[in-house]
Amino acid sequence: MLNQTHAPELTSWVTSANTTDTDFPIQNLPFAAFRRSGTNEAFRGGVAIGDQILDLAAAAKSGVYTDLAQQALEACSGEDLNPFMDMGKQAWSSLRLALSETLREGATAQTALQSCLVAQADAEYKLPCQIRDYTDFYTSVHHATAVGKLFRPDNPLLPNYKWVPIGYHGRASSIDVSGQNFRRPCGQTKAPDATEPSFGPCKRLDYEVEMGIYVGNGNELGEPISIENAEDHVFGMCLFNDWSARDIQAWEYQPLGPFLAKNFASTVSPWIVTTEALAPFRAAFERDAADPQPMEYLTSDANSANGQFDISLDCLIKTEGSAEENHLSTSNFKYSYWTVAQMVTHHTINGCNLQSGDLLGSGTQSGPEHEEAGSLLELTRGGKEAITLANGETRTFVQDGDTIIMRGFCQRDGARRIGFGEVASTVLPAKS
Ligand code: CA
C-alpha cells in the first residue's frame, strides 16, 4: 500500500512544506476548492503544500503534466471536484504521483509551477464538491453507550448495535465549509417534568467530533460494493462537526430517529486528505472476543489487518470576545466500532447506490475514557456537570458567540506527520 509518495525523507521546493509542524508536507497533498479571498474569481481545485496552494486549474495549463495526470488536473479545474473524484482510484493515484514528483526538491517543473501557487493566507474555500447525499453513522461504541445511558438509563446500547453499522440519512443542504456561522435553531422541546412541549430557541446546543468520508466513484443501483472493493470507492476524509440540538433531539427522535435536531448546520474542513495519503497510518480492526463478530459480508483479511485509521482528533472552544483556544477533548478515529470499508459495504448491501461526492459521517468519535468524549452531552453528563474552560468560563452546552474548532493529524514513527487543517464554526443568536 505504501509507495514512493509516502517516503518520509521527501522534501519540497515549497520550503514551508518541510517544517516539522506543518499539516501539509509533500506526503499529504490534500484537495480543496478555493479562490483568492475577496475576489470574484471562479473557485477551482487546489492542493495544499506547506502554507501554499497549488492552483490545479493553473497547473493544468502549465504544460508540465501529461496523460492520466493531465486529464485528472483538467477534471479538477472546475468549481467542484466531483468529475475528478468520479474518475476513480487510478486517476487519483496518477495525479498524486505526478504532483509528488513535480513538487519535490530539485524538480525541473519548479520554474513552471512557481506561478501556480497561491498563499493559503490569501485564499477562501467552498465545499470541495457537490455533496449529493449525506449519511451519518454512529460508529463509536463509547459514544453510543454514554449517550444511550442518558436517553435510556436501563437500556443504553440497543441489541442491534453490535451487528449493524447503525446510520440514518441526513440532509446535504445545510452542510457548509469551515467558517460557517449559523443561527441557533428553534424548535419543539419538552422538559422531562413538563406535561406539554414548548417552542423556542434550543437550550442544549452541542457539537459532535466526527470524520467525514467522501465517496469518490459510486456504484450502480442494485450492485452492492463488496468489502474487498470498498476502499476503492473512498476518495478521502475530512474533519466534520455535526452540530446537534439535544433538547429537540430528545423529544423528536422516537420512533424514526434524528430529524430537525440534526439538519440546521454541519461543518466540514476545507481539505480532503486522500485515502492514499493515509496509508502509513492504518491500524488493525479488532473486535472483542466477547462481542458478536461481524457477519461475513462485513469481514475481510485486509479489513482485519488494517481496516482502521489512526487519526488523532482535538476539539477546542473559543468563546466570544476572547482569542484564547480552550481544549475540550482529544480522541482518535481508531476507536471506531466499524471501519470505513464496513460502512461503505453495509450502506450498499441492499443495492443502494452511492454517488460521487456523497458524504458519510462517522458518528461522534468518543474514546474509551470520559475525558475523550466527542460532545458536550457526554463531557457534562447530560448537562449535569458543567466543565470549566482554561479561561475560567464554564459550559454545559454551546453558547451564542462560541466557536468550536476541530483539528486532526496522523503521526507515527517512520512516517511523515500529516494533518487535516481545521474546521471552525460559530453559533449566532437565534432568529428573533
Ligand atoms: Ca452525528
XYZ file of C-alpha atoms and ligand atoms in Angstrom:
433
model
C 0.000 0.000 0.000
C 2.956 2.337 0.570
C 4.742 3.835 -2.426
C 7.336 6.496 -3.190
C 4.869 9.340 -2.416
C 4.902 8.297 1.263
C 8.709 8.228 1.676
C 9.388 10.213 4.865
C 12.632 11.690 3.522
C 10.905 13.508 0.620
C 11.106 17.299 0.775
C 9.587 20.005 -1.433
C 10.898 23.114 -3.163
C 7.997 24.832 -1.405
C 10.091 25.235 1.740
C 7.159 25.812 4.143
C 6.187 22.164 3.417
C 9.397 20.988 5.063
C 8.816 22.280 8.608
C 8.140 19.529 11.150
C 4.848 21.018 12.366
C 3.131 21.641 9.012
C -0.105 19.730 8.326
C 0.715 19.757 4.629
C 4.110 18.223 3.810
C 4.644 16.732 0.344
C 3.483 13.346 1.699
C -0.041 14.723 2.275
C -1.283 16.629 -0.845
C -4.962 17.113 0.177
C -7.607 18.628 -2.136
C -9.928 21.621 -1.705
C -11.927 24.098 -3.823
C -10.596 27.648 -3.367
C -10.154 31.129 -4.809
C -8.338 34.300 -3.725
C -10.463 35.808 -0.956
C -12.408 38.935 -1.670
C -12.377 38.345 -5.449
C -14.905 37.149 -7.987
C -12.523 34.514 -9.306
C -14.066 31.153 -10.115
C -13.496 28.514 -7.473
C -11.239 25.697 -8.681
C -9.377 22.723 -7.280
C -6.238 23.212 -5.229
C -3.740 21.021 -3.413
C -2.167 22.161 -0.137
C 1.619 22.206 0.051
C 3.084 23.834 3.182
C 1.421 27.225 3.600
C 0.653 27.434 -0.143
C -1.995 26.048 -2.512
C -1.084 24.639 -5.904
C -3.798 26.017 -8.217
C -4.827 22.920 -10.174
C -6.531 24.865 -12.974
C -3.306 26.787 -13.484
C -1.246 23.597 -13.224
C -3.436 22.018 -15.928
C -2.370 24.844 -18.265
C 1.305 24.753 -17.273
C 2.358 22.148 -19.827
C 4.130 20.203 -17.078
C 1.768 17.219 -16.916
C 0.756 14.512 -19.409
C -1.568 11.533 -19.841
C -3.881 10.490 -16.992
C -2.420 13.044 -14.561
C -3.187 15.820 -17.062
C -6.751 14.521 -17.551
C -7.142 14.429 -13.768
C -5.930 18.032 -13.464
C -8.441 19.135 -16.088
C -11.157 17.399 -14.057
C -10.003 19.437 -11.018
C -10.201 22.763 -12.865
C -13.919 23.380 -12.352
C -15.586 24.624 -9.190
C -16.428 21.138 -7.878
C -14.094 18.157 -7.577
C -16.820 15.605 -8.438
C -15.557 14.975 -12.014
C -12.105 14.117 -10.633
C -13.476 12.077 -7.728
C -15.626 10.138 -10.197
C -12.548 9.137 -12.260
C -11.556 6.532 -9.678
C -8.519 5.303 -7.879
C -6.117 5.017 -10.829
C -6.596 8.687 -11.736
C -6.321 9.812 -8.068
C -3.098 7.876 -7.722
C -1.618 9.087 -11.036
C -2.203 12.703 -10.103
C -0.790 12.200 -6.606
C 2.395 10.686 -8.035
C 2.758 13.437 -10.656
C 2.243 16.156 -8.019
C 4.735 14.473 -5.695
C 7.358 14.274 -8.453
C 6.922 17.866 -9.598
C 6.752 19.443 -6.124
C 9.877 17.635 -4.895
C 13.045 19.475 -4.122
C 15.120 19.637 -7.326
C 12.164 19.088 -9.708
C 12.653 20.834 -13.059
C 8.937 21.764 -13.004
C 9.608 24.287 -10.226
C 10.050 27.191 -12.652
C 6.743 26.486 -14.414
C 4.783 25.764 -11.222
C 6.062 28.635 -9.081
C 3.445 30.959 -10.601
C 0.669 28.406 -9.886
C 0.993 28.896 -6.109
C -1.471 30.913 -4.021
C -0.780 31.556 -0.318
C -3.343 29.868 1.950
C -3.452 33.132 3.905
C -4.918 34.800 0.770
C -7.491 32.082 -0.007
C -11.115 31.336 0.760
C -12.814 27.975 0.359
C -16.150 26.477 -0.523
C -17.367 22.908 -0.225
C -14.828 20.847 -2.193
C -17.535 19.055 -4.160
C -21.257 18.877 -4.559
C -22.424 16.712 -1.682
C -25.377 14.898 -3.180
C -26.413 12.743 -0.256
C -25.297 12.644 3.334
C -25.495 9.656 5.662
C -24.437 9.791 9.291
C -23.246 6.643 11.040
C -22.892 6.000 14.774
C -19.656 4.037 14.890
C -18.248 4.889 18.329
C -19.482 2.317 20.813
C -18.196 4.572 23.618
C -20.392 7.440 22.368
C -23.361 5.179 21.726
C -23.141 3.709 25.236
C -22.642 7.063 27.004
C -25.491 8.745 25.110
C -27.688 5.666 25.415
C -27.275 5.866 29.219
C -28.528 9.452 29.213
C -31.524 8.781 26.964
C -32.322 5.263 28.246
C -30.588 4.555 31.598
C -31.864 0.961 31.771
C -31.120 0.070 28.172
C -28.135 2.106 26.902
C -26.932 0.006 23.969
C -29.710 -1.460 21.850
C -29.209 -5.088 20.748
C -28.695 -4.279 17.055
C -25.675 -2.031 17.719
C -23.065 -4.786 17.683
C -24.454 -6.351 14.497
C -25.436 -3.428 12.265
C -23.373 -0.336 11.406
C -26.193 1.994 12.540
C -26.840 5.113 10.481
C -29.520 7.484 9.200
C -29.983 9.558 6.063
C -29.306 13.227 6.783
C -29.627 16.373 4.674
C -26.795 17.637 2.496
C -28.250 21.135 2.017
C -27.155 22.530 5.407
C -23.563 21.244 5.224
C -21.055 24.050 4.680
C -17.325 24.574 4.832
C -15.260 25.764 7.813
C -16.128 29.351 8.724
C -19.853 28.546 8.725
C -21.799 30.871 11.044
C -25.318 29.752 11.775
C -28.224 30.780 13.937
C -29.120 28.782 16.997
C -32.044 26.624 15.879
C -35.563 26.944 17.282
C -37.872 24.023 17.735
C -40.121 21.935 19.920
C -38.735 20.647 23.172
C -40.260 19.024 26.201
C -38.696 19.065 29.654
C -38.966 15.652 31.383
C -41.337 17.019 34.050
C -43.454 19.126 31.675
C -46.868 17.906 30.583
C -46.641 19.549 27.156
C -43.831 20.600 24.799
C -42.898 24.246 24.264
C -41.404 26.152 21.323
C -38.277 28.325 21.361
C -34.522 28.518 20.833
C -32.572 25.329 21.506
C -31.181 25.336 25.060
C -28.892 22.338 24.686
C -26.826 23.060 21.571
C -23.908 20.681 21.070
C -21.152 19.766 18.629
C -20.086 16.287 17.521
C -16.469 15.432 16.654
C -16.669 13.266 13.538
C -14.734 12.250 10.476
C -16.386 12.926 7.115
C -15.799 10.285 4.437
C -16.139 11.317 0.787
C -17.300 8.763 -1.758
C -15.218 9.025 -4.935
C -16.851 6.887 -7.599
C -20.193 5.330 -6.731
C -21.929 2.077 -7.606
C -24.846 1.178 -9.850
C -28.235 0.771 -8.198
C -28.629 -2.897 -7.304
C -24.870 -3.595 -7.313
C -23.510 -3.764 -3.738
C -19.868 -2.867 -3.092
C -18.031 -5.831 -1.557
C -15.827 -5.214 1.453
C -12.788 -6.171 -0.647
C -13.515 -3.269 -3.041
C -14.989 -0.786 -0.580
C -11.970 1.471 -0.160
C -11.556 1.807 -3.934
C -14.692 3.962 -3.724
C -13.424 6.187 -0.891
C -11.685 9.311 -2.176
C -10.668 10.633 1.228
C -11.684 12.177 4.525
C -12.206 15.497 6.265
C -12.974 16.755 9.747
C -16.685 17.043 10.383
C -18.688 18.850 13.074
C -22.233 17.513 13.151
C -23.999 20.245 15.142
C -26.805 18.831 17.266
C -29.740 20.250 19.253
C -30.024 17.824 22.154
C -33.313 19.080 23.586
C -35.018 18.985 20.184
C -33.453 15.558 19.584
C -34.718 14.085 22.861
C -38.335 14.975 22.048
C -38.413 14.145 18.338
C -36.162 11.113 17.935
C -38.616 8.293 18.553
C -39.648 6.331 16.585
C -37.921 7.440 13.356
C -34.636 8.904 14.608
C -32.860 12.244 14.036
C -34.662 15.000 12.129
C -34.632 18.759 12.910
C -32.112 18.305 15.749
C -29.501 17.479 13.142
C -30.202 19.311 9.881
C -29.703 23.018 10.713
C -25.890 23.065 10.254
C -22.972 20.680 9.813
C -19.464 21.863 9.030
C -16.610 20.245 7.065
C -12.938 21.197 6.943
C -11.891 22.562 3.516
C -9.255 19.909 2.814
C -9.914 16.307 1.795
C -6.994 14.114 2.847
C -6.955 11.210 0.405
C -7.200 7.567 1.430
C -3.830 7.054 -0.261
C -2.168 9.765 1.856
C -3.483 7.978 4.970
C -1.862 4.631 4.029
C 1.006 4.900 6.569
C -1.499 5.440 9.385
C -3.607 2.301 9.225
C -4.367 0.143 12.252
C -5.833 -3.308 12.815
C -9.584 -3.750 13.183
C -10.149 -5.777 16.328
C -13.442 -6.963 17.718
C -13.607 -8.045 21.359
C -13.941 -11.853 21.527
C -16.931 -11.414 23.876
C -18.812 -9.408 21.194
C -20.565 -10.805 18.125
C -18.075 -10.999 15.267
C -19.051 -9.083 12.106
C -21.083 -11.036 9.569
C -19.219 -12.445 6.585
C -20.164 -9.602 4.220
C -18.509 -7.201 6.705
C -15.324 -9.251 7.065
C -12.140 -9.409 5.004
C -8.496 -10.146 5.729
C -7.466 -6.642 4.691
C -10.148 -5.080 6.881
C -8.966 -7.110 9.889
C -5.287 -6.394 9.239
C -5.539 -2.641 8.728
C -9.154 -1.511 8.413
C -8.802 1.316 10.932
C -7.295 4.796 10.530
C -5.127 6.177 13.344
C -6.230 9.827 13.290
C -5.838 11.928 16.420
C -8.749 14.366 16.907
C -8.615 17.537 19.013
C -11.617 19.676 19.893
C -11.341 23.255 21.203
C -13.643 26.166 22.026
C -13.131 29.889 21.577
C -15.651 31.995 23.480
C -16.982 35.375 22.344
C -14.550 38.240 22.753
C -11.584 36.008 23.639
C -8.837 34.885 21.278
C -7.826 32.018 23.541
C -8.493 28.473 22.399
C -9.635 26.215 25.255
C -9.125 22.475 24.998
C -12.264 20.336 25.231
C -11.140 16.810 24.363
C -8.801 14.574 22.393
C -9.889 11.306 20.808
C -8.913 9.052 17.906
C -10.756 7.586 14.916
C -9.104 4.195 15.563
C -11.617 3.544 18.376
C -14.414 3.282 15.840
C -16.511 0.096 16.263
C -16.984 -0.201 12.480
C -14.437 0.640 9.785
C -14.853 2.878 6.739
C -14.908 -0.210 4.491
C -17.668 -1.743 6.617
C -19.704 1.482 6.419
C -19.454 1.601 2.621
C -20.250 -2.092 2.197
C -23.143 -2.055 4.631
C -24.598 1.082 3.009
C -24.768 -0.646 -0.382
C -25.530 -4.229 0.686
C -29.236 -3.765 -0.133
C -28.367 -2.358 -3.568
C -28.448 1.318 -2.509
C -26.310 3.373 -4.900
C -23.665 5.770 -3.600
C -22.687 8.670 -5.842
C -19.578 10.721 -6.355
C -19.406 13.373 -3.629
C -21.663 11.597 -1.143
C -20.581 12.280 2.424
C -20.637 9.663 5.171
C -20.307 10.924 8.732
C -18.506 8.527 11.077
C -20.662 9.408 14.059
C -19.232 11.115 17.137
C -15.786 9.717 17.831
C -15.541 9.366 21.596
C -12.656 7.431 23.099
C -12.928 4.899 25.927
C -12.273 7.477 28.696
C -14.791 10.090 29.837
C -12.317 12.910 29.002
C -12.115 11.623 25.407
C -15.794 12.295 24.683
C -16.555 13.989 21.360
C -19.578 16.007 22.530
C -20.583 18.248 25.440
C -23.557 15.971 26.107
C -21.059 13.353 27.255
C -18.419 15.668 28.793
C -21.058 17.336 31.016
C -23.008 14.101 31.629
C -26.144 15.373 30.013
C -25.642 18.956 31.228
C -25.478 17.905 34.895
C -21.768 18.728 35.438
C -20.523 21.983 33.943
C -16.946 21.891 32.678
C -14.502 24.708 33.430
C -12.527 26.035 30.462
C -8.898 27.138 30.635
C -10.084 30.777 30.525
C -12.206 30.234 33.661
C -15.604 30.224 31.931
C -17.895 27.256 32.376
C -20.070 25.428 29.872
C -22.752 22.786 29.911
C -23.749 23.382 26.280
C -22.626 25.741 23.491
C -23.466 29.435 23.985
C -24.080 32.138 21.369
C -20.776 33.511 20.078
C -18.873 30.283 20.792
C -16.613 28.953 18.055
C -15.902 25.218 18.017
C -12.626 24.194 16.380
C -11.558 20.672 15.465
C -8.146 19.576 14.266
C -6.848 16.178 13.230
C -3.473 14.705 12.458
C -1.661 11.412 11.921
C 1.715 10.696 13.463
C 3.777 7.541 13.680
C 7.454 6.532 13.798
C 8.887 6.055 10.328
C 6.292 8.251 8.590
C 5.988 11.966 7.952
C 3.301 13.586 10.134
C 0.304 14.815 8.125
C -2.691 16.879 9.239
C -6.223 17.786 8.222
C -6.055 21.525 8.907
C -9.110 22.581 10.895
C -12.852 23.022 10.895
C -14.215 26.012 12.817
C -17.766 27.336 13.035
C -19.592 29.854 15.187
C -23.052 29.938 16.734
C -25.082 33.138 16.295
C -28.162 34.081 18.369
C -31.467 32.525 17.352
C -33.621 34.411 14.840
C -35.967 36.615 16.857
Ca -23.708 12.733 14.247
